[in-house]
mmCIF file with all atom_site columns, C-alpha atoms in Angstrom:
data_model
loop_
_atom_site.group_PDB
_atom_site.id
_atom_site.type_symbol
_atom_site.label_atom_id
_atom_site.label_alt_id
_atom_site.label_comp_id
_atom_site.label_asym_id
_atom_site.label_entity_id
_atom_site.label_seq_id
_atom_site.pdbx_PDB_ins_code
_atom_site.Cartn_x
_atom_site.Cartn_y
_atom_site.Cartn_z
_atom_site.occupancy
_atom_site.B_iso_or_equiv
_atom_site.pdbx_formal_charge
_atom_site.auth_seq_id
_atom_site.auth_comp_id
_atom_site.auth_asym_id
_atom_site.auth_atom_id
_atom_site.pdbx_PDB_model_num
ATOM 1   C CA . MET L 1 1   ? -0.193  0.152   0.122  1.00 0.00 ? 549 MET L CA 1
ATOM 2   C CA . SER L 1 2   ? 0.610   3.310   -0.516 1.00 0.00 ? 550 SER L CA 1
ATOM 3   C CA . ASN L 1 3   ? 0.451   6.333   2.775  1.00 0.00 ? 551 ASN L CA 1
ATOM 4   C CA . GLN L 1 4   ? 2.205   9.223   3.255  1.00 0.00 ? 552 GLN L CA 1
ATOM 5   C CA . PHE L 1 5   ? 2.031   8.512   7.332  1.00 0.00 ? 553 PHE L CA 1
ATOM 6   C CA . ILE L 1 6   ? 2.669   4.840   6.807  1.00 0.00 ? 554 ILE L CA 1
ATOM 7   C CA . ASP L 1 7   ? 5.397   5.160   4.278  1.00 0.00 ? 555 ASP L CA 1
ATOM 8   C CA . LEU L 1 8   ? 7.047   7.989   6.842  1.00 0.00 ? 556 LEU L CA 1
ATOM 9   C CA . ILE L 1 9   ? 6.643   5.786   10.249 1.00 0.00 ? 557 ILE L CA 1
ATOM 10  C CA . THR L 1 10  ? 8.321   2.487   8.288  1.00 0.00 ? 558 THR L CA 1
ATOM 11  C CA . GLN L 1 11  ? 11.282  4.923   7.356  1.00 0.00 ? 559 GLN L CA 1
ATOM 12  C CA . ARG L 1 12  ? 12.138  5.878   11.223 1.00 0.00 ? 560 ARG L CA 1
ATOM 13  C CA . ARG L 1 13  ? 14.768  3.585   12.836 1.00 0.00 ? 561 ARG L CA 1
ATOM 14  C CA . THR L 1 14  ? 16.111  3.102   15.846 1.00 0.00 ? 562 THR L CA 1
ATOM 15  C CA . ILE L 1 15  ? 18.778  4.501   15.117 1.00 0.00 ? 563 ILE L CA 1
ATOM 16  C CA . TYR L 1 16  ? 23.148  4.689   17.671 1.00 0.00 ? 564 TYR L CA 1
ATOM 17  C CA . ALA L 1 17  ? 25.413  6.386   15.868 1.00 0.00 ? 565 ALA L CA 1
ATOM 18  C CA . ILE L 1 18  ? 24.413  9.869   16.562 1.00 0.00 ? 566 ILE L CA 1
ATOM 19  C CA . GLY L 1 19  ? 26.656  13.067  16.137 1.00 0.00 ? 567 GLY L CA 1
ATOM 20  C CA . LYS L 1 20  ? 25.679  16.972  16.349 1.00 0.00 ? 568 LYS L CA 1
ATOM 21  C CA . ASN L 1 21  ? 26.605  17.447  12.531 1.00 0.00 ? 569 ASN L CA 1
ATOM 22  C CA . ILE L 1 22  ? 22.848  19.275  12.104 1.00 0.00 ? 570 ILE L CA 1
ATOM 23  C CA . GLU L 1 23  ? 21.548  22.394  10.480 1.00 0.00 ? 571 GLU L CA 1
ATOM 24  C CA . GLN L 1 24  ? 19.033  23.248  12.493 1.00 0.00 ? 572 GLN L CA 1
ATOM 25  C CA . SER L 1 25  ? 18.419  25.928  14.810 1.00 0.00 ? 573 SER L CA 1
ATOM 26  C CA . PRO L 1 26  ? 17.892  24.699  19.180 1.00 0.00 ? 574 PRO L CA 1
ATOM 27  C CA . GLU L 1 27  ? 15.000  27.510  18.362 1.00 0.00 ? 575 GLU L CA 1
ATOM 28  C CA . TYR L 1 28  ? 13.742  25.253  15.639 1.00 0.00 ? 576 TYR L CA 1
ATOM 29  C CA . LEU L 1 29  ? 14.475  22.291  17.896 1.00 0.00 ? 577 LEU L CA 1
ATOM 30  C CA . ILE L 1 30  ? 12.653  22.722  20.905 1.00 0.00 ? 578 ILE L CA 1
ATOM 31  C CA . ASP L 1 31  ? 9.833   24.631  18.938 1.00 0.00 ? 579 ASP L CA 1
ATOM 32  C CA . LEU L 1 32  ? 9.485   21.009  16.636 1.00 0.00 ? 580 LEU L CA 1
ATOM 33  C CA . ILE L 1 33  ? 9.873   19.093  20.120 1.00 0.00 ? 581 ILE L CA 1
ATOM 34  C CA . GLN L 1 34  ? 6.563   21.049  22.236 1.00 0.00 ? 582 GLN L CA 1
ATOM 35  C CA . ASN L 1 35  ? 4.557   20.653  19.649 1.00 0.00 ? 583 ASN L CA 1
ATOM 36  C CA . ALA L 1 36  ? 5.017   17.541  18.714 1.00 0.00 ? 584 ALA L CA 1
ATOM 37  C CA . ILE L 1 37  ? 3.820   17.013  22.169 1.00 0.00 ? 585 ILE L CA 1
ATOM 38  C CA . LYS L 1 38  ? 0.708   19.854  22.372 1.00 0.00 ? 586 LYS L CA 1
ATOM 39  C CA . GLN L 1 39  ? 0.130   17.893  19.522 1.00 0.00 ? 587 GLN L CA 1
ATOM 40  C CA . SER L 1 40  ? -0.267  14.026  21.362 1.00 0.00 ? 588 SER L CA 1
ATOM 41  C CA . PRO L 1 41  ? -3.659  13.291  21.951 1.00 0.00 ? 589 PRO L CA 1
ATOM 42  C CA . SER L 1 42  ? -3.870  12.092  26.067 1.00 0.00 ? 590 SER L CA 1
ATOM 43  C CA . SER L 1 43  ? -7.073  11.055  28.179 1.00 0.00 ? 591 SER L CA 1
ATOM 44  C CA . PHE L 1 44  ? -9.793  13.212  28.842 1.00 0.00 ? 592 PHE L CA 1
ATOM 45  C CA . ASN L 1 45  ? -7.387  15.292  26.934 1.00 0.00 ? 593 ASN L CA 1
ATOM 46  C CA . SER L 1 46  ? -5.701  15.846  30.592 1.00 0.00 ? 594 SER L CA 1
ATOM 47  C CA . GLN L 1 47  ? -1.974  16.754  28.863 1.00 0.00 ? 595 GLN L CA 1
ATOM 48  C CA . SER L 1 48  ? 0.059   14.987  31.571 1.00 0.00 ? 596 SER L CA 1
ATOM 49  C CA . SER L 1 49  ? 3.194   14.743  29.912 1.00 0.00 ? 597 SER L CA 1
ATOM 50  C CA . ARG L 1 50  ? 5.904   16.867  30.965 1.00 0.00 ? 598 ARG L CA 1
ATOM 51  C CA . ALA L 1 51  ? 9.305   17.192  29.088 1.00 0.00 ? 599 ALA L CA 1
ATOM 52  C CA . VAL L 1 52  ? 12.432  18.531  29.487 1.00 0.00 ? 600 VAL L CA 1
ATOM 53  C CA . ILE L 1 53  ? 14.387  19.427  26.295 1.00 0.00 ? 601 ILE L CA 1
ATOM 54  C CA . LEU L 1 54  ? 18.766  19.225  26.899 1.00 0.00 ? 602 LEU L CA 1
ATOM 55  C CA . LEU L 1 55  ? 21.263  20.088  24.568 1.00 0.00 ? 603 LEU L CA 1
ATOM 56  C CA . ASN L 1 56  ? 24.763  20.742  23.745 1.00 0.00 ? 604 ASN L CA 1
ATOM 57  C CA . ALA L 1 57  ? 26.829  20.441  26.595 1.00 0.00 ? 605 ALA L CA 1
ATOM 58  C CA . GLU L 1 58  ? 23.557  19.810  29.233 1.00 0.00 ? 606 GLU L CA 1
ATOM 59  C CA . ASN L 1 59  ? 22.728  16.309  26.230 1.00 0.00 ? 607 ASN L CA 1
ATOM 60  C CA . GLU L 1 60  ? 26.362  15.306  27.228 1.00 0.00 ? 608 GLU L CA 1
ATOM 61  C CA . LYS L 1 61  ? 25.603  16.454  31.689 1.00 0.00 ? 609 LYS L CA 1
ATOM 62  C CA . PHE L 1 62  ? 22.672  13.420  31.312 1.00 0.00 ? 610 PHE L CA 1
ATOM 63  C CA . TRP L 1 63  ? 24.956  11.354  30.193 1.00 0.00 ? 611 TRP L CA 1
ATOM 64  C CA . ASN L 1 64  ? 27.680  11.534  32.220 1.00 0.00 ? 612 ASN L CA 1
ATOM 65  C CA . PHE L 1 65  ? 25.107  11.180  35.380 1.00 0.00 ? 613 PHE L CA 1
ATOM 66  C CA . VAL L 1 66  ? 23.880  7.819   33.864 1.00 0.00 ? 614 VAL L CA 1
ATOM 67  C CA . LYS L 1 67  ? 27.199  6.632   33.285 1.00 0.00 ? 615 LYS L CA 1
ATOM 68  C CA . GLU L 1 68  ? 28.383  7.191   36.533 1.00 0.00 ? 616 GLU L CA 1
ATOM 69  C CA . LYS L 1 69  ? 25.475  5.924   37.860 1.00 0.00 ? 617 LYS L CA 1
ATOM 70  C CA . LEU L 1 70  ? 25.727  2.753   36.826 1.00 0.00 ? 618 LEU L CA 1
ATOM 71  C CA . LYS L 1 71  ? 29.330  2.803   36.928 1.00 0.00 ? 619 LYS L CA 1
ATOM 72  C CA . SER L 1 72  ? 28.480  0.478   40.614 1.00 0.00 ? 620 SER L CA 1
ATOM 73  C CA . TYR L 1 73  ? 26.234  -2.156  37.948 1.00 0.00 ? 621 TYR L CA 1
ATOM 74  C CA . ALA L 1 74  ? 29.452  -3.437  36.374 1.00 0.00 ? 622 ALA L CA 1
ATOM 75  C CA . LYS L 1 75  ? 30.498  -6.731  36.781 1.00 0.00 ? 623 LYS L CA 1
ATOM 76  C CA . ASP L 1 76  ? 34.144  -6.015  36.025 1.00 0.00 ? 624 ASP L CA 1
ATOM 77  C CA . GLU L 1 77  ? 36.220  -3.814  34.314 1.00 0.00 ? 625 GLU L CA 1
ATOM 78  C CA . GLU L 1 78  ? 35.255  -4.794  30.936 1.00 0.00 ? 626 GLU L CA 1
ATOM 79  C CA . SER L 1 79  ? 31.120  -4.378  31.279 1.00 0.00 ? 627 SER L CA 1
ATOM 80  C CA . ALA L 1 80  ? 32.144  -1.238  32.540 1.00 0.00 ? 628 ALA L CA 1
ATOM 81  C CA . ALA L 1 81  ? 34.358  -0.294  29.233 1.00 0.00 ? 629 ALA L CA 1
ATOM 82  C CA . LYS L 1 82  ? 30.931  -1.030  27.215 1.00 0.00 ? 630 LYS L CA 1
ATOM 83  C CA . THR L 1 83  ? 28.644  0.849   29.317 1.00 0.00 ? 631 THR L CA 1
ATOM 84  C CA . ALA L 1 84  ? 31.287  3.787   29.561 1.00 0.00 ? 632 ALA L CA 1
ATOM 85  C CA . ALA L 1 85  ? 31.367  3.990   25.977 1.00 0.00 ? 633 ALA L CA 1
ATOM 86  C CA . LYS L 1 86  ? 27.284  3.326   25.300 1.00 0.00 ? 634 LYS L CA 1
ATOM 87  C CA . MET L 1 87  ? 26.347  6.439   26.991 1.00 0.00 ? 635 MET L CA 1
ATOM 88  C CA . ASP L 1 88  ? 29.105  8.329   24.825 1.00 0.00 ? 636 ASP L CA 1
ATOM 89  C CA . SER L 1 89  ? 27.886  7.432   22.400 1.00 0.00 ? 637 SER L CA 1
ATOM 90  C CA . PHE L 1 90  ? 24.369  9.510   23.665 1.00 0.00 ? 638 PHE L CA 1
ATOM 91  C CA . SER L 1 91  ? 27.342  12.652  24.470 1.00 0.00 ? 639 SER L CA 1
ATOM 92  C CA . ALA L 1 92  ? 27.708  12.880  20.733 1.00 0.00 ? 640 ALA L CA 1
ATOM 93  C CA . GLY L 1 93  ? 24.123  13.160  20.120 1.00 0.00 ? 641 GLY L CA 1
ATOM 94  C CA . THR L 1 94  ? 22.785  17.067  19.840 1.00 0.00 ? 642 THR L CA 1
ATOM 95  C CA . GLY L 1 95  ? 20.720  16.457  22.771 1.00 0.00 ? 643 GLY L CA 1
ATOM 96  C CA . THR L 1 96  ? 17.855  14.142  24.887 1.00 0.00 ? 644 THR L CA 1
ATOM 97  C CA . VAL L 1 97  ? 14.093  14.982  25.631 1.00 0.00 ? 645 VAL L CA 1
ATOM 98  C CA . LEU L 1 98  ? 13.460  12.876  29.429 1.00 0.00 ? 646 LEU L CA 1
ATOM 99  C CA . PHE L 1 99  ? 9.379   12.000  29.395 1.00 0.00 ? 647 PHE L CA 1
ATOM 100 C CA . PHE L 1 100 ? 7.947   12.561  31.953 1.00 0.00 ? 648 PHE L CA 1
ATOM 101 C CA . GLU L 1 101 ? 4.579   12.339  33.533 1.00 0.00 ? 649 GLU L CA 1
ATOM 102 C CA . ASP L 1 102 ? 2.723   15.123  36.116 1.00 0.00 ? 650 ASP L CA 1
ATOM 103 C CA . LEU L 1 103 ? 1.403   12.192  38.914 1.00 0.00 ? 651 LEU L CA 1
ATOM 104 C CA . ASP L 1 104 ? -0.472  15.042  39.691 1.00 0.00 ? 652 ASP L CA 1
ATOM 105 C CA . VAL L 1 105 ? -3.279  15.024  37.367 1.00 0.00 ? 653 VAL L CA 1
ATOM 106 C CA . VAL L 1 106 ? -3.005  11.943  37.131 1.00 0.00 ? 654 VAL L CA 1
ATOM 107 C CA . LYS L 1 107 ? -3.737  11.427  41.359 1.00 0.00 ? 655 LYS L CA 1
ATOM 108 C CA . GLY L 1 108 ? -7.075  14.638  39.840 1.00 0.00 ? 656 GLY L CA 1
ATOM 109 C CA . LEU L 1 109 ? -8.182  12.347  37.341 1.00 0.00 ? 657 LEU L CA 1
ATOM 110 C CA . GLN L 1 110 ? -8.493  9.660   39.623 1.00 0.00 ? 658 GLN L CA 1
ATOM 111 C CA . LYS L 1 111 ? -10.384 11.536  42.386 1.00 0.00 ? 659 LYS L CA 1
ATOM 112 C CA . GLN L 1 112 ? -12.906 13.585  40.260 1.00 0.00 ? 660 GLN L CA 1
ATOM 113 C CA . PHE L 1 113 ? -13.664 9.679   38.691 1.00 0.00 ? 661 PHE L CA 1
ATOM 114 C CA . PRO L 1 114 ? -13.489 7.077   40.668 1.00 0.00 ? 662 PRO L CA 1
ATOM 115 C CA . SER L 1 115 ? -14.919 4.840   39.063 1.00 0.00 ? 663 SER L CA 1
ATOM 116 C CA . TYR L 1 116 ? -11.725 5.104   36.762 1.00 0.00 ? 664 TYR L CA 1
ATOM 117 C CA . ALA L 1 117 ? -9.586  5.683   39.709 1.00 0.00 ? 665 ALA L CA 1
ATOM 118 C CA . GLU L 1 118 ? -6.794  2.428   38.507 1.00 0.00 ? 666 GLU L CA 1
ATOM 119 C CA . ASN L 1 119 ? -6.775  2.807   34.607 1.00 0.00 ? 667 ASN L CA 1
ATOM 120 C CA . PHE L 1 120 ? -5.781  6.331   34.666 1.00 0.00 ? 668 PHE L CA 1
ATOM 121 C CA . PRO L 1 121 ? -2.211  5.360   35.556 1.00 0.00 ? 669 PRO L CA 1
ATOM 122 C CA . ILE L 1 122 ? -2.569  2.766   32.187 1.00 0.00 ? 670 ILE L CA 1
ATOM 123 C CA . TRP L 1 123 ? -3.716  5.814   30.817 1.00 0.00 ? 671 TRP L CA 1
ATOM 124 C CA . SER L 1 124 ? -0.927  7.872   31.262 1.00 0.00 ? 672 SER L CA 1
ATOM 125 C CA . GLU L 1 125 ? 1.749   5.062   30.246 1.00 0.00 ? 673 GLU L CA 1
ATOM 126 C CA . HIS L 1 126 ? -0.577  5.358   26.597 1.00 0.00 ? 674 HIS L CA 1
ATOM 127 C CA . SER L 1 127 ? -0.139  9.233   26.830 1.00 0.00 ? 675 SER L CA 1
ATOM 128 C CA . THR L 1 128 ? 4.009   9.825   27.440 1.00 0.00 ? 676 THR L CA 1
ATOM 129 C CA . ALA L 1 129 ? 4.370   6.721   24.565 1.00 0.00 ? 677 ALA L CA 1
ATOM 130 C CA . ILE L 1 130 ? 1.972   9.080   21.789 1.00 0.00 ? 678 ILE L CA 1
ATOM 131 C CA . ALA L 1 131 ? 4.394   11.510  22.481 1.00 0.00 ? 679 ALA L CA 1
ATOM 132 C CA . GLN L 1 132 ? 7.459   10.154  22.208 1.00 0.00 ? 680 GLN L CA 1
ATOM 133 C CA . PHE L 1 133 ? 6.260   8.194   19.459 1.00 0.00 ? 681 PHE L CA 1
ATOM 134 C CA . ALA L 1 134 ? 5.519   12.011  17.481 1.00 0.00 ? 682 ALA L CA 1
ATOM 135 C CA . THR L 1 135 ? 8.338   13.122  18.764 1.00 0.00 ? 683 THR L CA 1
ATOM 136 C CA . TRP L 1 136 ? 10.638  10.031  18.098 1.00 0.00 ? 684 TRP L CA 1
ATOM 137 C CA . ALA L 1 137 ? 8.873   10.381  14.227 1.00 0.00 ? 685 ALA L CA 1
ATOM 138 C CA . ALA L 1 138 ? 9.110   14.599  14.364 1.00 0.00 ? 686 ALA L CA 1
ATOM 139 C CA . LEU L 1 139 ? 12.859  14.532  13.994 1.00 0.00 ? 687 LEU L CA 1
ATOM 140 C CA . HIS L 1 140 ? 13.024  11.595  11.849 1.00 0.00 ? 688 HIS L CA 1
ATOM 141 C CA . THR L 1 141 ? 10.978  14.437  9.208  1.00 0.00 ? 689 THR L CA 1
ATOM 142 C CA . GLU L 1 142 ? 14.139  16.477  10.049 1.00 0.00 ? 690 GLU L CA 1
ATOM 143 C CA . GLY L 1 143 ? 16.612  14.011  9.180  1.00 0.00 ? 691 GLY L CA 1
ATOM 144 C CA . LEU L 1 144 ? 17.799  13.543  12.367 1.00 0.00 ? 692 LEU L CA 1
ATOM 145 C CA . GLY L 1 145 ? 18.267  9.714   14.004 1.00 0.00 ? 693 GLY L CA 1
ATOM 146 C CA . ALA L 1 146 ? 17.181  8.976   17.104 1.00 0.00 ? 694 ALA L CA 1
ATOM 147 C CA . SER L 1 147 ? 16.652  5.977   20.143 1.00 0.00 ? 695 SER L CA 1
ATOM 148 C CA . LEU L 1 148 ? 14.679  5.996   23.634 1.00 0.00 ? 696 LEU L CA 1
ATOM 149 C CA . GLN L 1 149 ? 16.241  4.870   26.273 1.00 0.00 ? 697 GLN L CA 1
ATOM 150 C CA . HIS L 1 150 ? 14.817  3.804   29.583 1.00 0.00 ? 698 HIS L CA 1
ATOM 151 C CA . TYR L 1 151 ? 17.452  4.656   32.890 1.00 0.00 ? 699 TYR L CA 1
ATOM 152 C CA . ASN L 1 152 ? 15.009  5.438   35.049 1.00 0.00 ? 700 ASN L CA 1
ATOM 153 C CA . PRO L 1 153 ? 14.888  4.978   38.376 1.00 0.00 ? 701 PRO L CA 1
ATOM 154 C CA . ILE L 1 154 ? 18.473  5.036   38.889 1.00 0.00 ? 702 ILE L CA 1
ATOM 155 C CA . VAL L 1 155 ? 19.146  8.335   37.241 1.00 0.00 ? 703 VAL L CA 1
ATOM 156 C CA . ASP L 1 156 ? 16.049  9.980   39.260 1.00 0.00 ? 704 ASP L CA 1
ATOM 157 C CA . GLU L 1 157 ? 17.433  11.357  42.076 1.00 0.00 ? 705 GLU L CA 1
ATOM 158 C CA . GLU L 1 158 ? 19.904  13.204  40.104 1.00 0.00 ? 706 GLU L CA 1
ATOM 159 C CA . VAL L 1 159 ? 17.354  14.836  37.134 1.00 0.00 ? 707 VAL L CA 1
ATOM 160 C CA . HIS L 1 160 ? 15.660  16.934  39.992 1.00 0.00 ? 708 HIS L CA 1
ATOM 161 C CA . GLN L 1 161 ? 18.101  17.984  41.509 1.00 0.00 ? 709 GLN L CA 1
ATOM 162 C CA . ALA L 1 162 ? 19.988  19.370  37.992 1.00 0.00 ? 710 ALA L CA 1
ATOM 163 C CA . TRP L 1 163 ? 17.588  20.472  36.681 1.00 0.00 ? 711 TRP L CA 1
ATOM 164 C CA . ASP L 1 164 ? 15.213  21.932  39.578 1.00 0.00 ? 712 ASP L CA 1
ATOM 165 C CA . ILE L 1 165 ? 12.126  19.175  38.224 1.00 0.00 ? 713 ILE L CA 1
ATOM 166 C CA . PRO L 1 166 ? 9.292   19.299  40.924 1.00 0.00 ? 714 PRO L CA 1
ATOM 167 C CA . VAL L 1 167 ? 8.598   16.281  42.730 1.00 0.00 ? 715 VAL L CA 1
ATOM 168 C CA . ASN L 1 168 ? 4.913   14.649  40.921 1.00 0.00 ? 716 ASN L CA 1
ATOM 169 C CA . TRP L 1 169 ? 6.918   14.825  37.616 1.00 0.00 ? 717 TRP L CA 1
ATOM 170 C CA . LYS L 1 170 ? 7.528   10.554  37.236 1.00 0.00 ? 718 LYS L CA 1
ATOM 171 C CA . LEU L 1 171 ? 10.157  10.332  34.423 1.00 0.00 ? 719 LEU L CA 1
ATOM 172 C CA . ARG L 1 172 ? 9.604   8.392   32.135 1.00 0.00 ? 720 ARG L CA 1
ATOM 173 C CA . ALA L 1 173 ? 12.270  7.846   28.856 1.00 0.00 ? 721 ALA L CA 1
ATOM 174 C CA . GLN L 1 174 ? 14.755  9.187   27.493 1.00 0.00 ? 722 GLN L CA 1
ATOM 175 C CA . LEU L 1 175 ? 15.295  9.964   23.875 1.00 0.00 ? 723 LEU L CA 1
ATOM 176 C CA . VAL L 1 176 ? 18.276  11.090  22.118 1.00 0.00 ? 724 VAL L CA 1
ATOM 177 C CA . PHE L 1 177 ? 18.446  11.952  18.983 1.00 0.00 ? 725 PHE L CA 1
ATOM 178 C CA . GLY L 1 178 ? 21.410  14.103  16.848 1.00 0.00 ? 726 GLY L CA 1
ATOM 179 C CA . SER L 1 179 ? 22.887  13.603  12.982 1.00 0.00 ? 727 SER L CA 1
ATOM 180 C CA . ILE L 1 180 ? 22.390  10.148  11.176 1.00 0.00 ? 728 ILE L CA 1
ATOM 181 C CA . GLU L 1 181 ? 26.749  9.059   11.447 1.00 0.00 ? 729 GLU L CA 1
ATOM 182 C CA . GLY L 1 182 ? 25.449  5.396   11.343 1.00 0.00 ? 730 GLY L CA 1
ATOM 183 C CA . GLU L 1 183 ? 22.976  3.401   9.327  1.00 0.00 ? 731 GLU L CA 1
ATOM 184 C CA . ALA L 1 184 ? 20.570  1.091   11.142 1.00 0.00 ? 732 ALA L CA 1
ATOM 185 C CA . LYS L 1 185 ? 20.324  -2.114  12.142 1.00 0.00 ? 733 LYS L CA 1
ATOM 186 C CA . ALA L 1 186 ? 18.048  -3.981  9.717  1.00 0.00 ? 734 ALA L CA 1
ATOM 187 C CA . LYS L 1 187 ? 14.546  -4.883  11.446 1.00 0.00 ? 735 LYS L CA 1
ATOM 188 C CA . GLU L 1 188 ? 12.110  -8.138  10.701 1.00 0.00 ? 736 GLU L CA 1
ATOM 189 C CA . TYR L 1 189 ? 9.302   -8.292  11.281 1.00 0.00 ? 737 TYR L CA 1
ATOM 190 C CA . MET L 1 190 ? 6.672   -11.334 12.905 1.00 0.00 ? 738 MET L CA 1
ATOM 191 C CA . ASN L 1 191 ? 4.210   -13.298 10.561 1.00 0.00 ? 739 ASN L CA 1
ATOM 192 C CA . ASP L 1 192 ? 1.249   -11.356 10.768 1.00 0.00 ? 740 ASP L CA 1
ATOM 193 C CA . ASP L 1 193 ? -0.953  -13.888 10.994 1.00 0.00 ? 741 ASP L CA 1
ATOM 194 C CA . HIS L 1 194 ? 0.621   -13.834 15.088 1.00 0.00 ? 742 HIS L CA 1
ATOM 195 C CA . ARG L 1 195 ? -0.157  -10.089 15.258 1.00 0.00 ? 743 ARG L CA 1
ATOM 196 C CA . PHE L 1 196 ? -3.672  -10.126 14.214 1.00 0.00 ? 744 PHE L CA 1
ATOM 197 C CA . LYS L 1 197 ? -6.633  -11.221 13.557 1.00 0.00 ? 745 LYS L CA 1
ATOM 198 C CA . VAL L 1 198 ? -9.235  -9.591  11.212 1.00 0.00 ? 746 VAL L CA 1
ATOM 199 C CA . PHE L 1 199 ? -13.098 -10.397 11.140 1.00 0.00 ? 747 PHE L CA 1
ATOM 200 C CA . LYS L 1 200 ? -15.433 -8.504  8.807  1.00 0.00 ? 748 LYS L CA 1
#
C-alpha cells in the first residue's frame, strides 16, 4: 500500500550512531519537540506529559550522570568500559528529551472520576508513549536519528536536583537524538498471522 504517514513511520528507525552535525537551530528543535508533544492525544485531554529538553552541554551532563551511576552496576572492567562507551555515544548526540508524566494530574483524575481510578495510571502511560512516538517521528522528518532509552529510575534523583524538576513529575523515558552517523540495523517482522485477527 502507499500512504504518506505509513511511509514515514516505516522509515523511522532506531539510530545509535548519532552526532552534532545538524542544520537546525536550537530554537527550531525546541519548537518542533514542544509542538509534537502538544499535539499528542491524551486520555480526557489530561495533557499529563511533561518534557525537559536538554541540548549540547546539558545533554552531555545528563549522560555523564547515567555513566557515573552505572559504574556501580558493572560486573567487571570490560562491562564497565562497554557501558561507558555506550553512554558516550549518547553524549555525542545533539540532545535528549526527558519524558515525564505529571502524577498530580493522574491523581486529580482519579479523584474526579473514581470509577475509572485504576485506569488513569495506565492511560497516563499511553499518553507518554504517544508523545514519545510523535516526537521521534517529528525528529525523523528533519533527517535526524534517535533512540529511545530507559535509564529511569536509577538517575531520577540526580535529574530532579540538577534541573529543578517538580517532585510530581515522574521520569518515564529518554529520547536521545542527533545527526545520523551510521545506518540502522535491519528490522525483521513477525508473521502477520501471529499479530492480527481480522473479522469482516
